[in-house]
Coordinates of N, CA and C in Angstrom, one line a residue:
X1419 N 0.8 -1.2 0.0 CA -0.1 0.0 -0.1 C 0.9 1.3 0.1
X1420 N 0.6 2.2 -0.8 CA 1.5 3.3 -1.0 C 0.5 4.5 -0.5
X1421 N 0.9 5.2 0.6 CA 0.3 6.1 1.2 C 0.4 7.7 0.6
X1422 N -0.6 8.2 0.2 CA -0.1 9.5 -0.5 C -0.8 10.8 0.1
X1423 N -0.4 11.9 -0.2 CA -1.1 13.2 0.2 C -1.0 14.0 -1.0
X1424 N -2.2 14.6 -1.4 CA -2.2 15.4 -2.8 C -2.4 16.8 -2.1
X1425 N -1.7 17.8 -2.8 CA -1.8 19.2 -2.5 C -2.3 19.9 -3.6
X1426 N -3.6 20.4 -3.6 CA -4.2 21.1 -4.8 C -5.6 20.6 -4.8
X1427 N -6.6 21.4 -5.6 CA -7.8 20.9 -5.7 C -8.3 21.3 -7.1
X1428 N -7.5 21.6 -8.0 CA -7.9 21.9 -9.3 C -8.2 20.6 -10.3
X1429 N -8.1 20.9 -11.7 CA -8.5 19.8 -12.4 C -7.6 18.4 -12.3
X1430 N -6.3 18.7 -12.2 CA -5.4 17.5 -12.1 C -5.6 16.9 -10.8
X1431 N -5.7 17.7 -9.8 CA -5.8 17.1 -8.5 C -7.1 16.3 -8.5
X1432 N -8.2 16.7 -8.8 CA -9.5 16.1 -8.7 C -9.6 14.8 -9.5
X1433 N -9.0 14.8 -10.8 CA -8.8 13.6 -11.5 C -8.0 12.6 -10.8
X1434 N -6.8 12.9 -10.3 CA -6.0 12.2 -9.6 C -6.6 11.5 -8.3
X1435 N -7.5 12.1 -7.7 CA -8.2 11.7 -6.6 C -9.1 10.6 -7.0
X1436 N -9.9 10.8 -8.1 CA -10.9 9.8 -8.6 C -10.1 8.5 -8.9
X1437 N -8.8 8.6 -9.5 CA -8.1 7.6 -10.1 C -7.5 6.7 -8.9
X1438 N -6.9 7.5 -7.8 CA -6.3 6.8 -6.7 C -7.4 6.1 -5.9
X1439 N -8.6 6.8 -5.8 CA -9.7 6.2 -5.0 C -10.0 4.7 -5.6
X1440 N -9.8 4.5 -6.9 CA -10.3 3.2 -7.4 C -9.2 2.2 -7.3
X1441 N -8.0 2.7 -6.9 CA -6.9 1.8 -6.8 C -6.8 1.1 -5.5
X1442 N -6.6 -0.3 -5.5 CA -6.5 -1.1 -4.2 C -5.1 -0.9 -3.6
X1443 N -4.1 -0.4 -4.4 CA -2.8 -0.2 -3.9 C -2.4 1.2 -3.2
X1444 N -3.3 2.0 -3.4 CA -3.2 3.3 -2.9 C -4.1 3.8 -1.8
X1445 N -3.5 4.5 -0.8 CA -4.4 5.0 0.2 C -4.2 6.5 0.3
X1446 N -5.2 7.3 0.0 CA -5.0 8.8 0.0 C -5.1 9.2 1.6
X1447 N -4.1 9.5 2.2 CA -4.2 10.1 3.6 C -4.7 11.3 3.8
X1448 N -4.5 12.3 2.9 CA -5.1 13.7 3.1 C -5.1 14.4 1.7
X1449 N -5.7 15.3 1.5 CA -5.7 16.3 0.5 C -5.6 17.8 1.0
X1450 N -4.8 18.5 0.6 CA -4.8 20.0 1.0 C -5.4 20.8 0.1
X1451 N -6.5 21.6 0.4 CA -7.0 22.6 -0.4 C -7.3 23.9 0.4
X1452 N -7.2 24.9 -0.2 CA -7.5 26.1 0.6 C -8.9 26.3 0.8
X1453 N -9.8 25.8 0.0 CA -11.2 25.7 0.2 C -11.7 24.2 0.1
X1454 N -12.0 23.8 1.4 CA -12.4 22.5 1.7 C -13.6 22.0 0.8
X1455 N -14.5 23.0 0.6 CA -15.6 22.7 -0.2 C -15.4 22.0 -1.6
X1456 N -14.2 22.6 -2.1 CA -13.9 22.2 -3.5 C -13.8 20.7 -3.6
X1457 N -13.6 20.0 -2.7 CA -13.4 18.5 -2.6 C -14.4 17.7 -1.9
X1458 N -15.4 18.4 -1.4 CA -16.2 17.7 -0.4 C -17.1 16.5 -1.1
X1459 N -17.3 16.7 -2.5 CA -18.0 15.7 -3.1 C -17.0 14.4 -3.5
X1460 N -15.6 14.6 -3.3 CA -14.9 13.5 -3.7 C -14.2 12.6 -2.5
X1461 N -14.1 13.2 -1.4 CA -13.4 12.7 -0.3 C -14.3 12.9 1.1
X1462 N -13.8 12.0 2.0 CA -14.3 12.2 3.5 C -13.8 13.5 3.8
X1463 N -14.7 14.3 4.5 CA -14.4 15.7 4.8 C -13.2 15.9 5.8
X1464 N -13.1 14.8 6.6 CA -11.9 14.8 7.6 C -10.5 14.6 6.9
X1465 N -10.6 14.1 5.7 CA -9.2 14.0 5.0 C -8.8 15.2 4.3
X1466 N -9.6 16.2 4.4 CA -9.3 17.6 3.6 C -8.9 18.6 4.7
X1467 N -7.6 19.1 4.4 CA -7.1 20.0 5.3 C -6.8 21.3 4.6
X1468 N -6.7 22.6 5.2 CA -6.4 23.7 4.7 C -5.3 24.4 5.4
X1469 N -4.5 23.7 6.2 CA -3.3 24.1 6.9 C -2.2 23.2 6.6
X1470 N -0.9 23.6 6.1 CA 0.1 22.8 5.8 C 0.6 22.1 7.3
X1471 N 0.3 22.8 8.3 CA 0.9 22.2 9.5 C 0.0 20.9 10.1
X1472 N -1.1 20.8 9.3 CA -2.0 19.5 9.7 C -1.6 18.3 8.7
X1473 N -0.7 18.5 8.0 CA -0.3 17.4 7.0 C 0.4 16.2 7.9
X1474 N -0.2 15.0 7.6 CA 0.4 13.9 8.3 C 1.4 13.3 7.5
X1475 N 2.1 12.2 8.1 CA 3.0 11.5 7.3 C 2.6 10.6 6.2
X1476 N 3.2 10.7 5.0 CA 2.9 9.9 3.9 C 4.0 9.3 3.2
X1477 N 3.9 8.4 2.4 CA 5.0 7.9 1.7 C 5.5 8.8 0.6
X1478 N 4.4 9.7 0.2 CA 4.6 10.5 -1.2 C 3.6 11.7 -1.0
X1479 N 4.1 12.8 -1.5 CA 3.4 14.0 -1.4 C 3.3 14.6 -2.9
X1480 N 2.1 14.8 -3.4 CA 2.0 15.2 -5.0 C 1.3 16.6 -5.0
X1481 N 2.2 17.6 -5.4 CA 1.9 18.9 -5.5 C 1.2 19.1 -6.8
X1482 N -0.1 19.3 -7.0 CA -0.9 19.4 -8.2 C -1.5 20.7 -8.1
X1483 N -0.8 21.9 -8.4 CA -1.1 23.2 -8.5 C -0.6 23.9 -9.7
X1484 N -0.9 25.2 -9.9 CA -0.4 25.8 -11.1 C 1.1 25.9 -11.1
X1485 N 1.8 26.0 -12.2 CA 3.2 26.0 -12.5 C 3.9 27.0 -11.5
X1486 N 3.2 28.3 -11.6 CA 3.8 29.3 -10.9 C 3.8 29.1 -9.3
X1487 N 3.0 28.3 -8.9 CA 2.8 28.1 -7.3 C 3.7 26.9 -6.9
X1488 N 4.1 26.1 -7.7 CA 4.9 24.9 -7.3 C 6.0 25.2 -6.2
X1489 N 6.8 26.2 -6.6 CA 8.0 26.4 -5.8 C 7.7 26.9 -4.4
X1490 N 6.6 27.8 -4.3 CA 6.3 28.5 -3.1 C 5.6 27.3 -2.2
X1491 N 4.7 26.4 -2.8 CA 4.1 25.4 -2.0 C 5.0 24.6 -1.4
X1492 N 6.1 24.2 -2.3 CA 7.1 23.2 -1.8 C 8.0 23.7 -0.7
X1493 N 8.1 25.0 -0.7 CA 8.9 25.7 0.4 C 8.1 25.8 1.8
X1494 N 6.7 25.8 1.5 CA 5.9 25.9 2.7 C 5.7 24.5 3.4
X1495 N 6.1 23.5 2.8 CA 5.8 22.3 3.4 C 6.7 22.1 4.7
X1496 N 6.0 21.4 5.9 CA 6.7 21.6 7.2 C 7.5 20.3 7.5
X1497 N 8.2 19.7 6.7 CA 8.8 18.5 6.8 C 10.0 18.5 6.0
X1498 N 11.0 17.6 6.1 CA 12.2 17.4 5.3 C 12.5 16.0 5.0
X1499 N 13.0 15.6 3.9 CA 13.6 14.3 3.5 C 12.5 13.3 3.2
X1500 N 11.5 13.9 2.6 CA 10.3 13.0 2.1 C 10.1 13.3 0.7
X1501 N 9.6 12.3 0.0 CA 9.4 12.5 -1.4 C 8.2 13.4 -1.6
X1502 N 8.5 14.5 -2.5 CA 7.6 15.4 -2.9 C 7.9 15.6 -4.4
X1503 N 6.7 15.4 -5.1 CA 6.8 15.7 -6.6 C 5.7 16.6 -7.0
X1504 N 6.0 17.1 -8.3 CA 4.9 18.0 -8.9 C 4.3 17.3 -10.3
X1505 N 3.3 17.9 -10.8 CA 2.7 17.1 -11.7 C 2.7 18.0 -13.1
X1506 N 3.7 18.8 -13.2 CA 3.6 19.7 -14.3 C 4.6 19.2 -15.4
X1507 N 4.2 19.6 -16.7 CA 4.8 19.2 -17.8 C 5.9 20.1 -18.2
X1508 N 5.6 21.3 -17.8 CA 6.5 22.4 -18.3 C 7.7 22.9 -17.2
X1509 N 7.5 22.5 -15.9 CA 8.4 22.9 -15.0 C 9.4 21.9 -14.6
X1510 N 10.6 22.2 -14.3 CA 11.7 21.3 -14.1 C 11.5 20.5 -12.7
X1511 N 12.4 19.7 -12.7 CA 12.5 19.0 -11.2 C 13.0 20.1 -10.2
X1512 N 13.9 21.0 -10.6 CA 14.7 21.9 -9.8 C 13.6 22.9 -9.0
X1513 N 12.5 23.3 -9.7 CA 11.7 24.1 -8.9 C 11.2 23.7 -7.5
X1514 N 11.2 22.4 -7.3 CA 10.9 22.0 -5.9 C 12.0 22.4 -5.0
X1515 N 11.6 22.6 -3.6 CA 12.5 22.9 -2.7 C 13.4 21.7 -2.3
X1516 N 14.7 22.0 -2.1 CA 15.7 20.9 -2.0 C 15.7 20.3 -0.5
X1517 N 14.8 20.8 0.3 CA 14.8 20.1 1.8 C 14.2 18.7 1.6
X1518 N 13.3 18.4 0.6 CA 12.9 17.2 0.4 C 13.4 16.4 -0.8
X1519 N 13.1 15.3 -1.0 CA 13.6 14.5 -2.2 C 12.6 14.7 -3.3
X1520 N 13.1 15.2 -4.5 CA 12.3 15.8 -5.5 C 12.0 14.8 -6.6
X1521 N 10.8 14.9 -7.3 CA 10.4 14.2 -8.3 C 9.2 14.7 -9.1
X1522 N 8.8 14.1 -10.3 CA 7.9 14.6 -11.1 C 6.9 13.4 -11.5
X1523 N 5.6 13.7 -11.3 CA 4.6 12.7 -11.7 C 3.6 13.3 -12.5
X1524 N 3.9 13.4 -14.0 CA 3.2 14.2 -14.9 C 2.4 13.2 -15.8
X1525 N 1.1 13.3 -15.5 CA 0.0 12.7 -16.4 C -0.2 13.4 -17.7
X1526 N 0.1 12.9 -18.9 CA 0.2 13.7 -20.2 C -1.1 13.6 -20.7
X1527 N -2.1 14.5 -20.3 CA -3.4 14.4 -20.9 C -4.1 15.8 -20.6
X1528 N -5.1 16.3 -21.4 CA -5.9 17.2 -21.1 C -7.0 16.9 -20.0
X1529 N -7.1 17.8 -19.1 CA -8.1 17.5 -17.8 C -9.3 18.6 -17.9
X1530 N -10.4 18.3 -17.9 CA -11.4 19.2 -17.7 C -12.5 18.5 -16.4
X1531 N -12.7 19.3 -15.6 CA -13.5 18.8 -14.5 C -14.9 18.0 -14.8
X1532 N -15.6 18.3 -15.9 CA -16.8 17.8 -16.2 C -16.6 16.6 -17.1
X1533 N -15.4 16.3 -17.5 CA -15.2 15.1 -18.4 C -14.3 14.0 -17.8
X1534 N -14.9 12.8 -17.4 CA -14.3 11.8 -16.8 C -13.3 11.1 -17.9
X1535 N -12.3 10.4 -17.4 CA -11.1 9.9 -18.2 C -10.9 8.6 -17.6
X1536 N -10.2 7.7 -18.7 CA -9.9 6.4 -18.2 C -8.3 6.5 -18.0
X1537 N -8.0 6.6 -16.7 CA -6.6 6.8 -16.4 C -5.5 5.8 -16.8
X1538 N -6.2 4.6 -17.1 CA -5.3 3.3 -17.5 C -4.7 3.6 -18.9
X1539 N -5.3 4.7 -19.7 CA -4.7 4.8 -21.0 C -3.7 6.1 -21.0
X1540 N -3.6 6.8 -19.9 CA -3.0 8.0 -19.9 C -1.5 7.8 -19.6
X1541 N -0.6 8.3 -20.4 CA 0.8 8.4 -20.2 C 1.3 8.9 -19.0
X1542 N 2.0 8.4 -18.2 CA 2.6 8.8 -16.8 C 4.0 9.0 -17.0
X1543 N 4.5 10.3 -16.9 CA 5.9 10.7 -17.3 C 6.6 10.9 -15.9
X1544 N 7.7 10.0 -15.6 CA 8.1 10.1 -14.2 C 9.6 10.6 -14.1
X1545 N 10.0 11.3 -13.0 CA 11.2 11.7 -12.9 C 11.6 11.7 -11.3
X1546 N 12.9 11.2 -11.0 CA 13.2 11.2 -9.5 C 14.7 11.4 -9.4
X1547 N 15.1 11.9 -8.3 CA 16.7 11.9 -8.0 C 17.3 10.7 -7.8
X1548 N 16.7 9.6 -7.3 CA 17.4 8.5 -7.1 C 16.6 7.2 -7.4
X1549 N 17.2 6.0 -7.6 CA 16.4 4.7 -8.1 C 15.3 4.5 -7.1
X1550 N 15.5 4.6 -5.8 CA 14.5 4.1 -4.8 C 13.3 4.9 -4.9
X1551 N 13.4 6.3 -5.0 CA 12.2 7.3 -5.2 C 11.5 6.9 -6.5
X1552 N 12.3 6.7 -7.5 CA 11.8 6.5 -8.9 C 11.0 5.1 -8.8
X1553 N 11.3 4.0 -8.0 CA 10.6 2.9 -8.0 C 9.1 3.1 -7.2
X1554 N 9.2 4.1 -6.1 CA 8.0 4.3 -5.4 C 7.0 5.0 -6.6
X1555 N 7.6 6.0 -7.2 CA 6.7 6.6 -8.2 C 6.2 5.7 -9.4
X1556 N 7.2 4.9 -9.7 CA 6.8 3.8 -10.8 C 5.5 2.9 -10.4
X1557 N 5.8 2.5 -9.1 CA 4.6 1.6 -8.6 C 3.4 2.4 -8.4
X1558 N 3.4 3.5 -8.1 CA 2.2 4.5 -7.9 C 1.5 4.7 -9.3
X1559 N 2.4 5.1 -10.3 CA 1.9 5.3 -11.6 C 1.4 3.9 -12.2
X1560 N 1.9 2.8 -11.9 CA 1.3 1.6 -12.6 C 0.0 1.1 -11.8
X1561 N -0.2 1.7 -10.6 CA -1.3 1.2 -10.0 C -2.5 1.9 -10.6
X1562 N -2.4 2.9 -11.5 CA -3.5 3.7 -12.2 C -3.3 3.7 -13.6
X1563 N -2.2 3.4 -14.2 CA -1.9 3.6 -15.7 C -1.3 2.4 -16.2
X1564 N -1.6 2.1 -17.4 CA -0.8 1.0 -18.3 C 0.4 1.5 -19.2
X1565 N 0.5 2.9 -19.0 CA 1.6 3.6 -19.8 C 2.4 4.5 -19.1
X1566 N 3.5 4.0 -18.6 CA 4.5 4.6 -17.7 C 5.8 4.8 -18.3
X1567 N 6.5 6.1 -18.2 CA 7.7 6.2 -18.9 C 8.6 7.1 -17.9
X1568 N 9.9 6.8 -18.0 CA 11.0 7.6 -17.3 C 11.2 8.6 -18.2
X1569 N 11.0 10.1 -18.0 CA 11.1 11.1 -18.8 C 11.9 12.2 -18.0
X1570 N 12.9 12.7 -18.3 CA 13.7 13.7 -17.6 C 13.1 15.1 -17.9
X1571 N 13.6 16.1 -17.3 CA 13.0 17.4 -17.3 C 13.0 18.0 -18.6
X1572 N 14.1 17.7 -19.4 CA 14.3 18.4 -20.8 C 13.4 17.7 -21.7
X1573 N 13.3 16.2 -21.7 CA 12.5 15.6 -22.6 C 10.9 15.9 -22.3
X1574 N 10.6 16.1 -21.0 CA 9.2 16.4 -20.7 C 8.8 17.7 -21.3
X1575 N 9.9 18.7 -21.2 CA 9.5 20.0 -21.8 C 9.2 19.9 -23.4
X1576 N 10.0 19.0 -24.0 CA 9.6 18.9 -25.4 C 8.3 18.3 -25.7
X1577 N 8.0 17.3 -24.8 CA 6.6 16.8 -24.9 C 5.5 17.8 -24.5
X1578 N 5.7 18.6 -23.6 CA 4.7 19.6 -23.3 C 4.5 20.6 -24.4
X1579 N 5.7 21.1 -24.9 CA 5.6 21.9 -26.1 C 4.6 21.3 -27.2
X1580 N 5.1 20.0 -27.6 CA 4.3 19.4 -28.7 C 2.9 19.1 -28.3
X1581 N 2.7 18.8 -27.1 CA 1.2 18.8 -26.6 C 0.5 19.9 -26.7
X1582 N 1.0 21.2 -26.6 CA 0.3 22.5 -26.7 C 0.0 22.6 -28.2
X1583 N 0.8 22.1 -29.1 CA 0.5 22.2 -30.5 C -0.7 21.3 -30.8
X1584 N -0.6 19.9 -30.4 CA -1.5 18.9 -30.9 C -2.9 19.0 -30.0
X1585 N -2.9 19.6 -28.9 CA -4.1 19.8 -28.1 C -4.6 21.2 -27.9
X1586 N -4.0 22.0 -27.3 CA -4.5 23.4 -27.0 C -4.7 24.2 -28.3
X1587 N -3.6 24.2 -29.1 CA -3.8 24.9 -30.4 C -5.0 24.3 -31.3
X1588 N -4.8 22.9 -31.4 CA -6.0 22.3 -32.1 C -7.2 22.7 -31.7
X1589 N -7.4 22.6 -30.4 CA -8.8 23.0 -29.8 C -9.3 24.5 -30.1
X1590 N -8.2 25.3 -30.2 CA -8.5 26.6 -30.5 C -9.0 26.8 -32.0
X1591 N -8.4 26.1 -32.9 CA -8.7 25.8 -34.2 C -10.3 25.3 -34.3
X1592 N -10.5 24.4 -33.5 CA -12.1 23.8 -33.3 C -13.0 25.2 -33.1
X1593 N -12.5 25.9 -32.0 CA -13.3 27.2 -31.7 C -13.6 28.1 -32.9
X1594 N -12.5 28.3 -33.6 CA -12.6 29.1 -34.8 C -13.5 28.6 -35.9
X1595 N -13.4 27.2 -36.0 CA -14.4 26.6 -36.9 C -15.9 26.8 -36.5
X1596 N -16.2 26.7 -35.0 CA -17.4 26.8 -34.6 C -17.9 28.0 -34.9
X1597 N -17.0 29.2 -34.7 CA -17.4 30.7 -34.8 C -17.7 30.8 -36.2
X1598 N -17.0 30.3 -37.2 CA -17.3 30.4 -38.6 C -18.7 29.8 -39.0
X1599 N -18.9 28.6 -38.4 CA -20.1 28.0 -38.7 C -21.3 28.9 -38.0
X1600 N -21.1 29.4 -36.8 CA -22.4 30.1 -36.1 C -22.4 31.4 -37.0
X1601 N -21.3 32.1 -37.4 CA -21.6 33.3 -38.1 C -22.3 33.1 -39.4
X1602 N -22.1 31.9 -40.0 CA -22.8 31.7 -41.4 C -24.2 30.7 -41.2
X1603 N -24.5 30.4 -39.9 CA -25.7 29.7 -39.4 C -25.8 28.3 -40.2
X1604 N -24.6 27.6 -40.0 CA -24.5 26.2 -40.3 C -24.1 25.5 -39.2
X1605 N -24.6 24.3 -39.0 CA -24.3 23.4 -37.8 C -23.0 22.8 -37.7
X1606 N -22.3 23.3 -36.5 CA -21.0 22.8 -36.3 C -21.0 21.3 -36.2
X1607 N -22.0 20.6 -35.8 CA -22.0 19.2 -35.7 C -21.6 18.5 -37.1
X1608 N -22.0 19.1 -38.2 CA -21.6 18.6 -39.6 C -20.1 18.2 -39.6
X1609 N -19.2 19.0 -38.9 CA -17.8 18.8 -38.9 C -17.3 17.7 -37.9
X1610 N -18.1 17.4 -37.0 CA -17.6 16.4 -36.0 C -17.1 14.9 -36.5
X1611 N -17.8 14.4 -37.7 CA -17.1 13.3 -38.2 C -15.7 13.5 -38.8
X1612 N -15.6 14.7 -39.4 CA -14.4 15.0 -39.9 C -13.2 15.3 -38.9
X1613 N -13.6 15.6 -37.8 CA -12.8 15.9 -36.6 C -12.1 14.6 -36.2
X1614 N -13.2 13.6 -35.9 CA -12.9 12.3 -35.4 C -11.9 11.4 -36.4
X1615 N -12.2 11.6 -37.7 CA -11.4 11.0 -38.6 C -10.0 11.4 -38.8
X1616 N -9.9 12.9 -38.6 CA -8.7 13.4 -38.7 C -7.6 12.9 -37.4
X1617 N -8.3 12.8 -36.4 CA -7.7 12.2 -35.1 C -7.3 10.8 -35.2
X1618 N -8.2 10.1 -35.7 CA -8.1 8.5 -35.9 C -7.2 8.2 -36.8
X1619 N -6.8 9.0 -38.0 CA -5.9 8.7 -39.1 C -4.5 8.6 -38.5
X1620 N -4.1 9.2 -37.5 CA -2.8 9.2 -37.2 C -2.4 7.9 -36.4
X1621 N -3.4 7.1 -36.1 CA -3.1 5.8 -35.6 C -2.6 4.9 -36.6
X1622 N -2.7 5.2 -38.0 CA -2.3 4.3 -39.0 C -1.3 5.1 -39.9
X1623 N -1.4 6.4 -40.0 CA -0.5 7.3 -40.8 C 0.2 8.1 -40.0
X1624 N 1.3 8.7 -40.5 CA 2.2 9.7 -40.0 C 1.3 11.0 -40.3
X1625 N 1.6 12.2 -39.4 CA 0.8 13.4 -39.9 C 1.2 13.9 -41.2
X1626 N 2.3 13.6 -41.5 CA 2.8 14.1 -43.0 C 2.1 13.3 -43.9
X1627 N 1.9 12.1 -43.8 CA 1.3 11.3 -44.8 C -0.4 11.5 -44.7
X1628 N -0.7 11.9 -43.6 CA -2.3 12.3 -43.4 C -2.6 13.7 -44.0
X1629 N -1.7 14.5 -44.1 CA -2.0 15.9 -44.5 C -2.8 16.1 -45.7
X1630 N -3.9 16.6 -45.9 CA -4.8 16.9 -47.2 C -5.0 18.3 -47.1
X1631 N -5.7 18.7 -48.1 CA -6.4 20.3 -48.1 C -5.7 21.0 -49.2
X1632 N -6.3 22.2 -49.3 CA -5.7 23.3 -50.4 C -4.3 23.5 -50.2
X1633 N -3.8 23.8 -49.1 CA -2.3 24.2 -48.8 C -1.6 23.1 -49.2
X1634 N -1.8 21.8 -48.9 CA -0.9 20.6 -49.4 C -0.9 20.5 -51.0
X1635 N -2.1 20.9 -51.6 CA -2.2 20.8 -53.1 C -1.7 22.0 -53.8
X1636 N -1.4 23.0 -53.1 CA -1.0 24.4 -53.5 C -2.0 24.8 -54.5
X1637 N -3.4 24.8 -53.8 CA -4.4 25.3 -54.6 C -4.7 26.6 -54.3
X1638 N -4.0 27.6 -55.1 CA -4.0 29.0 -54.8 C -5.5 29.7 -54.9
X1639 N -6.3 29.1 -55.9 CA -7.5 29.7 -56.2 C -8.5 29.4 -55.0
X1640 N -8.5 28.2 -54.3 CA -9.3 27.8 -53.2 C -8.7 28.8 -52.1
X1641 N -7.4 28.8 -51.9 CA -6.9 29.5 -50.7 C -7.2 31.1 -50.8
X1642 N -7.2 31.8 -51.9 CA -7.6 33.0 -52.1 C -9.0 33.2 -51.7
X1643 N -9.9 32.4 -52.2 CA -11.3 32.4 -51.9 C -11.7 32.4 -50.6
X1644 N -10.9 31.3 -49.7 CA -11.2 31.2 -48.3 C -10.7 32.5 -47.8
X1645 N -9.7 33.2 -48.0 CA -9.2 34.4 -47.4 C -10.2 35.5 -47.6
X1646 N -10.7 35.6 -48.9 CA -11.8 36.6 -49.2 C -13.1 36.4 -48.3
X1647 N -13.4 35.1 -48.1 CA -14.6 34.8 -47.3 C -14.5 35.1 -45.9
X1648 N -13.3 35.0 -45.3 CA -13.2 35.2 -43.9 C -13.3 36.7 -43.6
X1649 N -14.1 36.8 -42.3 CA -14.6 38.3 -42.1 C -13.6 38.8 -40.9
X1650 N -12.9 38.1 -40.2 CA -12.1 38.4 -39.1 C -10.6 38.4 -39.3
X1651 N -9.9 39.5 -39.0 CA -8.4 39.6 -39.4 C -7.6 38.6 -38.8
X1652 N -7.9 38.1 -37.5 CA -7.2 37.2 -36.9 C -7.3 35.9 -37.5
X1653 N -8.6 35.4 -38.0 CA -8.7 34.2 -38.7 C -8.0 34.1 -40.1
X1654 N -7.8 35.4 -40.7 CA -7.1 35.4 -42.1 C -5.7 35.2 -41.6
X1655 N -5.1 35.7 -40.6 CA -3.7 35.6 -40.3 C -3.3 34.3 -39.8
X1656 N -4.1 33.6 -39.2 CA -3.8 32.2 -38.7 C -4.0 31.3 -40.1
X1657 N -5.0 31.6 -40.9 CA -5.2 30.7 -42.1 C -3.9 30.9 -43.0
X1658 N -3.4 32.1 -43.1 CA -2.1 32.4 -44.0 C -0.9 31.7 -43.3
X1659 N -0.8 31.8 -42.0 CA 0.4 31.2 -41.2 C 0.4 29.7 -41.4
X1660 N -0.8 29.1 -41.1 CA -0.8 27.6 -41.4 C -0.6 27.2 -42.7
X1661 N -1.3 27.9 -43.7 CA -1.1 27.5 -45.1 C 0.5 27.6 -45.4
X1662 N 1.1 28.7 -45.0 CA 2.6 28.8 -45.5 C 3.4 27.8 -44.7
X1663 N 3.0 27.4 -43.4 CA 3.8 26.5 -42.7 C 3.7 25.0 -43.6
X1664 N 2.5 24.7 -43.9 CA 2.4 23.4 -44.6 C 3.2 23.5 -46.0
X1665 N 2.9 24.5 -46.7 CA 3.7 24.7 -48.0 C 5.2 24.7 -47.9
X1666 N 5.7 25.2 -46.8 CA 7.1 25.3 -46.5 C 7.7 23.9 -46.1
X1667 N 6.9 22.9 -45.8 CA 7.5 21.7 -45.4 C 7.7 20.9 -46.6
X1668 N 9.1 20.6 -46.9 CA 9.5 20.1 -48.1 C 8.9 18.7 -48.5
X1669 N 8.4 18.0 -47.4 CA 7.7 16.7 -47.4 C 6.5 16.8 -48.2
X1670 N 5.9 18.0 -48.3 CA 4.6 18.1 -48.8 C 4.6 18.2 -50.4
X1671 N 5.7 18.5 -50.8 CA 5.9 18.6 -52.4 C 5.9 17.3 -53.2

């Protein structure tokens, strides 16, 4: 049994609570939240604390807060020489206070409070300062996921940057697509089978091989027609930038 304490009450923390609650190998000792009511629906109220001085001993402490708060939270922990990890993809191991043994427990996924996830498929990227602590993290990760990887801070940053492109930026393009549909009174739902097929194709094709469309074909007539049709300047600029990026890729010729 691995006894853990979570620090945080946001999207990542709440999804981890749900995942660990289902694991027979994990005991959630406590969860720290500035507002106890944020977690009242997920845990027994007596396990939720809002004072760092009330934290009990655990095998592992997981800081699941915003990147800018990790360093300060780790400094406030009232103990030493315990395993303390953060869940960030962008922050290095070094942001954690050195009074404790440092590690990273990064679930590479997009988290929304209203959308449940199957944690068994989520890649868990782990880092630790020594072999023993890594084994603890590995055992914890394998208790909820079937995809566990040792990833150092530099490689994790590369993954996080790539994830922003394939997730955050892509979702913003969905938003633009929806805005165009609404502006011209056509249902966005018509595009959803295309969105699904685009995502599913990369299971069998590389993104380069899956690329289609007027930019790939160098269809200047269609491109100019689209630019004329768009009414918002930011949409025109994004269209031009992505079109140029596709055409500049020598693999598309």
